[in-house]
Coordinates of C-alpha atoms and ligand atoms in Angstrom, one line a residue:
M11 CA -14.7 0.7 24.7
K12 CA -15.8 -2.7 24.1
F13 CA -14.6 -6.0 24.3
I14 CA -15.2 -9.6 22.8
K15 CA -17.8 -11.5 24.5
D16 CA -18.3 -14.9 22.8
S17 CA -14.9 -16.7 22.5
S18 CA -16.9 -18.9 19.9
S19 CA -16.9 -16.0 17.4
I20 CA -13.1 -16.0 17.5
P21 CA -11.5 -17.3 14.1
V22 CA -8.9 -20.1 13.7
I23 CA -6.7 -18.9 10.8
D24 CA -4.4 -21.9 10.3
A25 CA -2.3 -20.4 7.1
R26 CA -0.4 -23.7 7.1
E27 CA -0.2 -23.6 3.3
Y28 CA 2.0 -21.6 0.8
I29 CA 2.1 -21.1 -2.9
V30 CA 5.2 -22.7 -4.8
G31 CA 5.3 -23.6 -8.4
G32 CA 1.5 -22.9 -8.9
K33 CA 0.2 -24.8 -6.7
K34 CA -0.4 -25.2 -2.4
V35 CA 2.2 -27.0 -0.2
T36 CA 1.8 -27.7 3.3
W37 CA 4.6 -26.8 6.2
D38 CA 5.2 -29.1 8.6
G39 CA 8.0 -27.1 10.2
P40 CA 7.6 -23.9 12.9
M41 CA 5.0 -21.8 12.7
Q42 CA 4.3 -18.1 13.8
E43 CA 1.3 -17.5 16.1
I44 CA -0.6 -14.5 15.7
F45 CA -2.7 -12.9 18.2
S46 CA -5.1 -10.2 17.7
P47 CA -5.4 -6.8 19.1
L48 CA -8.8 -7.7 20.6
R49 CA -9.3 -8.8 23.9
L50 CA -11.6 -11.4 25.5
E51 CA -13.0 -10.1 28.3
K52 CA -13.9 -13.3 30.7
D53 CA -17.5 -13.3 33.1
D54 CA -15.1 -12.3 36.0
G55 CA -14.4 -9.3 34.3
S56 CA -10.7 -10.4 33.4
L57 CA -9.2 -9.7 29.8
E58 CA -7.4 -12.3 27.8
I59 CA -5.3 -12.2 24.5
I60 CA -6.7 -13.7 21.7
K61 CA -4.7 -16.2 19.5
I62 CA -6.3 -16.1 16.1
G63 CA -4.3 -18.0 13.8
Q64 CA -0.6 -18.9 12.8
F65 CA 1.5 -18.9 9.6
P66 CA 4.6 -21.0 8.5
L67 CA 8.1 -20.1 9.3
I68 CA 9.5 -21.1 6.2
D69 CA 13.4 -22.0 6.1
E70 CA 16.0 -20.9 3.6
D71 CA 15.7 -24.0 1.5
A72 CA 12.0 -23.4 1.2
A73 CA 12.8 -20.0 0.4
R74 CA 15.1 -21.1 -2.5
A75 CA 12.8 -23.4 -3.6
I76 CA 10.1 -20.7 -4.1
L77 CA 12.6 -18.7 -5.8
K78 CA 13.9 -21.4 -8.2
S79 CA 10.2 -22.0 -9.3
T80 CA 9.7 -18.3 -10.1
V81 CA 13.3 -18.3 -11.9
D82 CA 11.7 -21.2 -13.9
A83 CA 9.0 -19.5 -14.6
Y84 CA 10.5 -16.2 -16.0
E85 CA 13.2 -18.5 -18.1
R86 CA 15.3 -15.4 -18.3
G87 CA 12.6 -13.7 -20.4
K88 CA 11.8 -16.9 -22.5
G89 CA 9.3 -18.4 -20.2
E90 CA 5.5 -19.1 -21.1
W91 CA 4.6 -16.2 -19.0
P92 CA 6.7 -13.2 -20.1
C93 CA 6.0 -14.3 -23.7
M94 CA 2.3 -14.5 -23.6
S95 CA 0.0 -12.1 -25.4
V96 CA -1.7 -9.6 -23.5
K97 CA -5.2 -11.4 -24.7
E98 CA -3.7 -14.7 -23.3
R99 CA -2.9 -13.4 -20.1
I100 CA -5.7 -11.7 -18.9
P101 CA -8.2 -14.8 -18.7
Y102 CA -6.0 -15.9 -15.8
F103 CA -6.8 -12.8 -13.7
E104 CA -10.3 -12.9 -14.6
R105 CA -10.6 -16.2 -13.0
F106 CA -8.2 -15.2 -10.2
I107 CA -11.3 -12.3 -9.6
M108 CA -13.4 -15.0 -9.7
R109 CA -11.3 -17.1 -6.9
L110 CA -10.8 -14.3 -4.7
R111 CA -14.5 -13.3 -4.2
E112 CA -15.1 -16.8 -3.0
Q113 CA -13.1 -15.5 -0.5
R114 CA -14.3 -12.2 0.4
E115 CA -15.9 -13.1 3.9
H116 CA -12.8 -14.9 5.1
I117 CA -10.7 -12.1 4.0
I118 CA -12.9 -9.2 5.3
Q119 CA -12.9 -11.3 8.9
A120 CA -9.4 -11.5 8.8
L121 CA -8.8 -7.8 8.5
V122 CA -11.3 -7.3 10.9
W123 CA -9.9 -9.7 13.5
D124 CA -5.6 -9.4 12.3
I125 CA -5.6 -5.5 12.4
A126 CA -8.6 -4.7 13.8
K127 CA -9.6 -2.5 10.8
S128 CA -13.6 -1.8 11.1
T129 CA -16.1 -4.6 9.0
K130 CA -16.9 -1.0 6.7
D131 CA -13.0 -0.4 5.8
A132 CA -12.3 -4.1 5.5
T133 CA -15.0 -4.4 3.3
S134 CA -14.0 -1.9 1.1
E135 CA -10.4 -2.7 1.3
F136 CA -11.7 -6.0 -0.4
D137 CA -13.9 -4.3 -2.4
R138 CA -11.6 -1.8 -3.9
T139 CA -8.5 -4.3 -4.8
I140 CA -11.1 -6.4 -6.9
Q141 CA -11.9 -2.9 -8.9
Y142 CA -8.4 -2.1 -8.8
I143 CA -7.6 -5.5 -10.3
E144 CA -10.7 -4.9 -13.0
E145 CA -9.6 -1.4 -13.7
S146 CA -6.1 -2.6 -14.4
I147 CA -7.4 -5.1 -17.0
E148 CA -9.1 -2.6 -18.6
E149 CA -6.1 0.1 -18.6
L150 CA -3.7 -2.9 -20.2
R151 CA -6.2 -3.3 -23.1
K152 CA -6.5 0.4 -23.8
L153 CA -2.4 0.2 -23.4
E154 CA -2.3 -2.5 -25.9
K155 CA -4.8 -1.1 -28.3
S156 CA -2.5 2.2 -28.3
T157 CA 0.5 0.4 -29.2
E158 CA -0.9 -1.5 -32.3
D159 CA 0.2 0.2 -35.4
V160 CA 3.5 0.0 -36.9
M161 CA 5.3 3.2 -37.0
H162 CA 7.2 4.6 -39.9
V163 CA 10.0 6.8 -39.2
G164 CA 12.1 7.8 -42.3
N165 CA 13.8 4.7 -43.3
V166 CA 12.3 2.7 -40.4
I167 CA 9.3 0.9 -39.3
A168 CA 9.1 -0.4 -35.8
K169 CA 6.4 -1.4 -33.1
V170 CA 7.0 0.1 -29.6
K171 CA 5.6 -2.2 -26.8
R172 CA 6.1 -2.6 -23.1
S173 CA 7.8 -5.6 -22.1
P174 CA 8.4 -6.9 -18.6
Y175 CA 11.5 -6.7 -16.5
G176 CA 11.5 -10.0 -14.7
I177 CA 11.2 -11.5 -10.9
V178 CA 9.6 -9.0 -8.6
F179 CA 9.9 -9.3 -4.9
C180 CA 6.8 -7.6 -3.4
M181 CA 6.4 -6.8 0.6
G182 CA 3.4 -4.5 1.7
P183 CA 2.2 -2.9 5.0
Y184 CA 0.4 -4.0 7.9
N185 CA -2.5 -1.4 7.4
Y186 CA -3.5 -2.2 3.9
P187 CA -1.9 -5.7 3.9
M188 CA -4.0 -7.1 0.5
N189 CA -5.1 -3.5 -1.2
E190 CA -1.8 -2.0 -1.1
T191 CA 0.6 -5.0 -1.7
F192 CA -2.0 -5.7 -4.7
A193 CA -1.1 -2.4 -6.2
T194 CA 2.3 -3.7 -6.9
I195 CA 1.7 -7.5 -7.6
I196 CA -1.2 -7.1 -10.0
P197 CA 0.5 -4.5 -12.6
A198 CA 3.6 -6.5 -12.4
I199 CA 2.0 -10.1 -13.1
L200 CA -0.3 -8.3 -15.9
M201 CA 2.9 -6.8 -17.5
G202 CA 4.5 -10.3 -17.9
N203 CA 6.7 -10.0 -14.9
V204 CA 6.5 -13.0 -12.2
V205 CA 6.2 -12.3 -8.4
I206 CA 7.3 -13.3 -5.2
V207 CA 5.1 -11.7 -2.3
K208 CA 6.3 -11.7 1.5
P209 CA 3.2 -10.7 3.9
P210 CA 3.7 -8.7 6.6
K211 CA 3.7 -10.4 10.1
R212 CA 0.8 -8.3 11.0
G213 CA -1.6 -8.6 8.5
S214 CA -0.7 -11.9 7.1
M215 CA -3.9 -13.6 7.8
V216 CA -5.7 -12.6 4.6
Y217 CA -2.9 -14.6 2.8
K218 CA -4.3 -17.6 3.9
Y219 CA -7.5 -16.9 1.7
I220 CA -5.4 -15.4 -1.2
V221 CA -3.2 -18.7 -1.2
D222 CA -6.4 -20.5 -1.6
A223 CA -7.4 -18.5 -4.5
L224 CA -4.0 -19.0 -6.0
D225 CA -4.0 -22.6 -6.0
G226 CA -3.6 -23.6 -9.5
T227 CA -4.9 -20.7 -10.9
F228 CA -1.7 -19.2 -12.5
P229 CA 0.9 -21.1 -14.5
P230 CA 3.6 -22.4 -12.0
G231 CA 5.9 -20.0 -10.4
V232 CA 4.0 -16.9 -11.8
F233 CA 2.6 -15.7 -8.2
S234 CA 4.1 -17.3 -5.2
V235 CA 3.8 -16.3 -1.5
L236 CA 6.7 -16.9 0.9
F237 CA 5.5 -16.7 5.1
G238 CA 8.3 -16.6 7.1
R239 CA 10.7 -14.5 9.2
G240 CA 12.1 -11.6 7.1
R241 CA 16.0 -12.2 8.4
T242 CA 15.9 -15.6 7.2
I243 CA 14.0 -16.0 4.2
V244 CA 14.4 -12.4 2.3
E245 CA 17.9 -12.7 2.1
P246 CA 18.2 -15.4 -0.1
I247 CA 16.0 -14.3 -2.3
M248 CA 17.8 -10.8 -2.6
K249 CA 21.4 -12.0 -2.5
S250 CA 20.8 -14.7 -5.4
G251 CA 20.9 -11.1 -7.8
E252 CA 17.5 -12.7 -9.5
V253 CA 15.1 -9.7 -8.6
S254 CA 15.0 -7.3 -11.0
I255 CA 12.0 -4.8 -9.2
F256 CA 11.8 -4.8 -5.5
G257 CA 7.9 -3.5 -4.9
F258 CA 7.6 -2.2 -1.3
I259 CA 5.5 0.0 0.6
G260 CA 6.7 0.8 4.3
A261 CA 9.6 2.1 6.3
H262 CA 12.3 3.3 4.4
N263 CA 15.0 1.8 6.9
T264 CA 13.8 -1.4 5.7
A265 CA 13.4 -1.0 2.2
N266 CA 17.1 0.7 2.2
H267 CA 18.2 -2.9 4.3
I268 CA 16.9 -5.0 2.0
N269 CA 18.4 -3.1 -1.0
A270 CA 21.5 -3.3 0.1
M271 CA 21.4 -7.1 0.1
H272 CA 21.2 -7.4 -3.5
P273 CA 24.5 -7.6 -5.3
K274 CA 24.0 -5.8 -8.6
P275 CA 22.5 -2.7 -7.4
N276 CA 22.1 -1.2 -11.1
R277 CA 19.7 -4.4 -12.3
L278 CA 17.4 -3.8 -9.4
K279 CA 14.6 -1.4 -10.1
R280 CA 12.9 -0.1 -7.2
V281 CA 9.3 0.9 -6.6
Y282 CA 8.6 2.3 -3.1
G283 CA 6.1 4.1 -0.9
L284 CA 7.9 4.8 2.3
D285 CA 7.3 7.3 4.9
A286 CA 5.1 10.4 4.9
K287 CA 4.3 13.2 7.4
N288 CA 1.7 14.9 5.3
M289 CA 1.0 18.4 6.6
A290 CA -2.4 20.4 6.7
I291 CA -2.1 24.0 6.6
I292 CA -5.1 25.7 8.1
L293 CA -5.3 29.2 7.1
N294 CA -6.8 32.5 8.6
D295 CA -10.0 32.1 6.0
A296 CA -10.5 28.3 6.4
D297 CA -14.2 27.6 6.9
I298 CA -14.1 25.7 10.4
D299 CA -16.7 23.4 9.9
E300 CA -15.4 21.8 6.6
T301 CA -11.9 22.1 7.8
V302 CA -12.5 20.1 11.1
Q303 CA -14.4 17.2 9.1
E304 CA -11.7 17.0 6.9
C305 CA -8.8 16.9 9.3
L306 CA -10.8 14.6 11.5
A307 CA -11.0 11.9 8.7
G308 CA -7.3 13.1 7.8
T309 CA -5.9 12.5 11.3
L310 CA -8.1 9.6 12.6
S311 CA -9.5 7.4 10.1
Y312 CA -8.4 3.8 10.9
N313 CA -6.6 5.6 14.3
G314 CA -4.5 7.2 12.0
Q315 CA -2.7 4.4 10.4
R316 CA -2.5 5.3 7.1
C317 CA 0.7 6.7 5.2
T318 CA -1.5 9.2 3.8
A319 CA -2.9 10.5 7.0
L320 CA -2.4 14.1 7.9
K321 CA 0.5 13.8 10.3
L322 CA 1.2 17.5 11.1
L323 CA -1.7 20.1 11.7
Y324 CA -0.1 24.0 11.1
L325 CA -2.9 26.2 12.5
H326 CA -3.0 30.1 12.0
K327 CA -3.2 31.8 15.3
E328 CA -6.4 33.9 14.0
K329 CA -8.2 30.3 13.6
Q330 CA -7.1 28.7 16.8
E331 CA -9.9 28.7 19.5
E332 CA -12.3 28.0 16.9
F333 CA -10.6 25.1 15.4
L334 CA -9.3 23.5 18.4
R335 CA -12.7 23.9 20.6
A336 CA -14.4 22.3 17.4
F337 CA -11.7 19.7 16.6
C338 CA -11.1 18.4 20.1
Q339 CA -15.3 18.0 20.4
A340 CA -15.3 15.9 17.4
V341 CA -12.4 14.1 18.2
D342 CA -13.9 13.3 21.7
C343 CA -17.1 12.2 20.0
L344 CA -15.5 9.6 17.8
P345 CA -16.8 6.3 18.9
A346 CA -14.6 3.6 20.0
G347 CA -14.9 0.0 20.1
I348 CA -14.3 -3.6 18.4
P349 CA -14.1 -3.7 14.4
Q350 CA -16.9 -6.0 14.3
E351 CA -19.3 -2.9 15.4
D352 CA -18.0 -0.5 12.7
P353 CA -16.8 2.5 15.5
K354 CA -14.3 5.1 14.2
I355 CA -11.7 4.1 16.8
T356 CA -10.4 0.4 17.0
P357 CA -8.1 -1.4 19.4
L358 CA -4.0 -0.8 18.2
P359 CA -1.7 -3.8 17.3
D360 CA 0.2 -4.4 20.9
E361 CA 3.4 -4.1 19.4
R362 CA 2.9 -0.4 18.3
L363 CA 1.9 0.6 22.1
A364 CA 5.2 1.7 23.1
F365 CA 6.2 3.7 20.2
Y366 CA 2.9 6.0 20.8
Q367 CA 3.4 6.3 24.4
G368 CA 7.2 7.2 23.5
L369 CA 6.3 10.0 21.5
L370 CA 3.6 11.3 23.6
Q371 CA 5.6 11.3 26.7
D372 CA 8.1 13.3 25.1
A373 CA 6.1 16.0 23.8
L374 CA 4.6 16.2 27.0
E375 CA 8.1 16.7 28.4
K376 CA 8.6 19.2 26.0
G377 CA 6.0 21.8 26.8
A378 CA 2.5 20.0 24.5
K379 CA -0.5 19.3 26.5
V380 CA -3.1 17.0 25.4
I381 CA -6.0 19.6 25.0
N382 CA -8.6 16.9 24.6
E383 CA -10.5 14.7 26.7
P384 CA -9.5 11.0 25.9
A385 CA -10.9 8.6 27.8
L386 CA -8.3 6.4 30.2
D387 CA -6.5 4.0 27.8
V388 CA -7.1 0.2 28.8
E389 CA -5.0 -2.2 27.2
T390 CA -4.9 -2.0 23.1
Y391 CA -7.2 1.1 23.5
F392 CA -5.3 3.7 23.1
Y393 CA -7.6 7.1 22.4
P394 CA -6.8 9.9 20.1
K395 CA -4.7 12.6 21.9
V396 CA -4.4 16.1 20.8
L397 CA -0.8 17.6 21.0
F398 CA -0.9 21.6 21.6
P399 CA 1.1 23.6 21.0
V400 CA 3.8 21.3 19.4
T401 CA 7.2 22.6 18.8
K402 CA 10.3 21.5 16.4
D403 CA 12.3 19.8 19.1
M404 CA 9.4 17.3 19.4
R405 CA 9.6 13.9 18.0
I406 CA 6.4 13.7 16.7
F407 CA 7.3 17.2 14.7
K408 CA 9.3 15.0 12.9
E409 CA 8.5 11.3 13.5
E410 CA 5.9 9.4 11.4
Q411 CA 3.4 8.5 14.4
F412 CA 1.3 6.3 12.2
G413 CA -1.4 6.2 14.7
P414 CA -3.7 8.4 17.0
L415 CA -1.6 11.7 18.0
V416 CA -2.6 14.5 16.2
P417 CA 0.0 17.5 16.5
I418 CA -0.9 20.9 15.9
V419 CA 1.8 24.0 15.7
P420 CA 0.1 27.4 15.6
F421 CA 1.6 30.0 13.1
E422 CA 1.1 33.8 12.0
D423 CA 3.5 33.8 9.3
I424 CA 2.8 31.2 6.2
E425 CA 6.9 31.3 6.1
E426 CA 6.7 28.8 9.1
P427 CA 4.9 25.9 7.3
I428 CA 6.7 26.6 4.3
S429 CA 9.8 26.3 5.6
V430 CA 9.3 22.8 7.4
I431 CA 7.7 21.5 3.6
L432 CA 11.1 23.1 2.7
D433 CA 13.2 21.3 4.7
T434 CA 11.6 17.9 5.5
E435 CA 12.9 14.8 4.2
Y436 CA 9.1 13.8 3.3
G437 CA 7.3 14.9 0.1
Q438 CA 4.1 12.8 -0.1
Q439 CA 1.2 15.3 0.0
C440 CA -0.5 18.3 1.9
S441 CA -3.3 19.6 2.4
I442 CA -4.3 23.1 2.5
F443 CA -7.4 24.9 3.6
G444 CA -8.6 28.4 3.0
K445 CA -10.4 30.6 0.8
D446 CA -8.6 33.4 -0.7
P447 CA -7.5 32.4 -4.7
D448 CA -4.2 34.4 -4.4
T449 CA -2.9 33.0 -1.4
I450 CA -3.7 29.2 -2.6
A451 CA -2.8 29.7 -6.0
E452 CA 0.7 31.0 -4.7
L453 CA 0.9 28.2 -2.2
V454 CA 0.0 25.5 -5.0
D455 CA 2.3 26.6 -7.5
F456 CA 5.6 25.6 -5.7
L457 CA 3.9 23.0 -3.4
V458 CA 3.4 20.6 -6.3
N459 CA 7.4 21.2 -6.7
L460 CA 7.7 19.5 -3.3
V461 CA 5.0 16.9 -3.0
G462 CA 2.9 14.3 -4.9
R463 CA -0.2 16.0 -4.6
V464 CA -1.6 19.0 -3.2
N465 CA -5.6 18.8 -1.6
L466 CA -7.3 22.0 -1.3
N467 CA -10.0 21.8 1.4
T468 CA -9.9 18.0 1.7
Q469 CA -7.7 15.5 3.5
C470 CA -4.8 13.8 2.0
Q471 CA -5.4 10.3 0.4
R472 CA -4.5 8.1 -2.2
G473 CA -7.7 7.5 -4.3
P474 CA -9.6 7.3 -6.7
D475 CA -6.9 5.0 -7.8
I476 CA -7.0 6.0 -11.3
L477 CA -5.1 9.2 -10.2
P478 CA -1.3 9.0 -9.9
F479 CA 0.1 8.0 -6.3
T480 CA 3.5 9.2 -6.0
G481 CA 5.8 11.2 -3.5
R482 CA 9.0 13.2 -3.7
K483 CA 12.0 13.3 -1.6
D484 CA 12.2 10.0 0.7
S485 CA 8.7 9.4 0.6
A486 CA 8.4 7.3 -2.5
V487 CA 10.3 5.8 -6.0
G488 CA 8.1 5.8 -8.7
T489 CA 4.4 6.2 -9.2
L490 CA 1.4 3.9 -8.6
S491 CA -2.3 3.8 -9.9
V492 CA -4.1 1.9 -12.1
K493 CA -2.6 3.2 -15.3
D494 CA 1.1 4.3 -14.0
A495 CA 1.8 1.2 -12.5
L496 CA 1.3 -0.9 -15.6
L497 CA 4.1 1.6 -16.9
T498 CA 6.3 1.5 -13.8
F499 CA 6.4 -2.2 -14.0
S500 CA 7.4 -2.4 -17.6
L501 CA 9.8 -1.4 -19.9
Q502 CA 9.2 0.2 -23.4
T503 CA 10.9 -1.8 -26.2
V504 CA 11.1 -1.7 -29.9
V505 CA 11.1 -4.1 -32.7
S506 CA 12.3 -2.6 -36.0
T507 CA 13.4 -2.6 -39.3
K508 CA 14.6 -1.0 -42.9
A509 CA 11.5 0.0 -44.6
D510 CA 12.5 -1.9 -47.5
E511 CA 10.2 -4.6 -49.2
Q512 CA 11.6 -7.6 -48.3
N513 CA 11.6 -6.4 -44.6
K514 CA 8.1 -5.1 -44.6
D515 CA 7.1 -8.2 -45.9
L516 CA 8.8 -9.9 -43.2
F517 CA 7.1 -7.5 -40.7
R518 CA 3.6 -8.0 -42.3
E519 CA 4.2 -11.9 -41.7
L520 CA 5.1 -11.7 -38.5
G521 CA 2.4 -9.1 -37.5
D522 CA -0.7 -9.7 -39.8
G523 CA 0.3 -13.1 -40.2
R524 CA 0.2 -13.3 -36.5
R525 CA 3.8 -15.2 -36.0
S526 CA 5.0 -13.3 -33.5
K527 CA 2.9 -12.2 -30.3
Y528 CA 4.8 -9.1 -29.8
L529 CA 3.8 -8.1 -33.3
R530 CA 0.7 -9.4 -34.1
K531 CA -2.6 -7.4 -33.3
D532 CA -5.0 -9.0 -30.9
I533 CA -8.4 -7.9 -30.8
L534 CA -8.9 -7.3 -27.3
F535 CA -12.5 -5.5 -27.0
Ligands
G3H622 O1 -1.5 3.7 4.3 C1 -1.1 4.3 3.1 C2 -2.5 4.2 2.1 O2 -1.8 4.2 0.7 C3 -3.5 5.2 2.1 O3 -4.5 5.2 1.4 O4 -5.4 7.2 1.1 O5 -6.3 5.3 0.1 O6 -6.2 5.6 2.8 P1 -5.6 5.6 1.4

């Protein structure tokens, strides 16, 4: 376990500005202070909480001003941005990428200090996001090209393309405050929608630099940033009835609460990534070395703070001894330290600790044991704990831990884990570890009807981002990925006419004569 020794390395992230009407505006009202999960070790050995920055707690009037600039930008579909051609829209994103790159080091440092993500993982979050924007632009070009031709169907000629929905309100999670939120923002704006984003409280610090990159980059009202307390600023946005899509990655109860504020439920489209409790099924012929490594990464990468983390391991009794010994050894060897030094285990947000303790106590009281040998927890270091045997009556069996607790359930009959997957409310992904093709085939063929992705001898994960990322039951609404998200945030629309000479001429004039942005062909490659 390590602490920060040098107070001069502590950043001061004064996120006093937010974006309204495409430009930075300075807030002079109350601010929310942000404290790091890291601690400063003083010369006398005492530990001190570290303040790293602050963000504006804007009020309802400021939130309404942001909403107005967004409504004005979309202009009920007549605005410059929704009517712009794809070819005209793309350069704004190229400029945005350039300006984000200028902020790369700041953004990485903000992730390191604010959410204690290791430098390596924080760097990968930034780089993956840039790659996501670049790949989305390429996909949009392909999509545009695929809709270039006019269709002739009987006596009808038509052009079918994709059009925006309107105003999109995005909220993302603390564990990927840039990457996952951008996974909804970028496709939404690329498709001609306009966006308001509310950063999460924990994870907000990167938005100081995103705001810097946004200043003057997009036309007014296309991409706005709303800092503040959810209960003050989210309500006026949602209650206005102006939002057409709510893009949300986080807990289902928050999503449902905000969704219910909208006065016109039929107008509101939802794009959600919600709670998950991905299961690993370790069969009696699993390769133990490979399974241990994948389960280690799957349960404890970034301390288990991933929606795709493996959150319940079902272990065949024939492999119990071998797996538990190797797995616990591997868990206890994970280096812990400050994220700047790229350890595997880093400090956790203060506000999460009581929840982890509660899950742990409950499991211990109901008969589970911590079977590895974790170091003694100090302050925000909560070392990984392997819990065995876990039973159905324990909270950790059902609740998403989103942290370094690894519950393991022994089984003999494959119907035991299957019945859990059938009954659970979650449906994001699962992993199967084993070798026998017949057994695996049988599992795969129905598990694909219960979850969004089945991983064979690998951990659960979202990437590569080109693959569809979705879930069933209460785990997701809609599909994200470089390609799917463009479809999710747009509606197929048609312009058609009768195939008589006069109307064919009109269609030609609108398209080939380049009169209509919708109907014309733009050379994109
Ligand atoms: O927190 C949920 C993320 O979507 C997980 O993404 O599998 O790439 O870590 P990842």
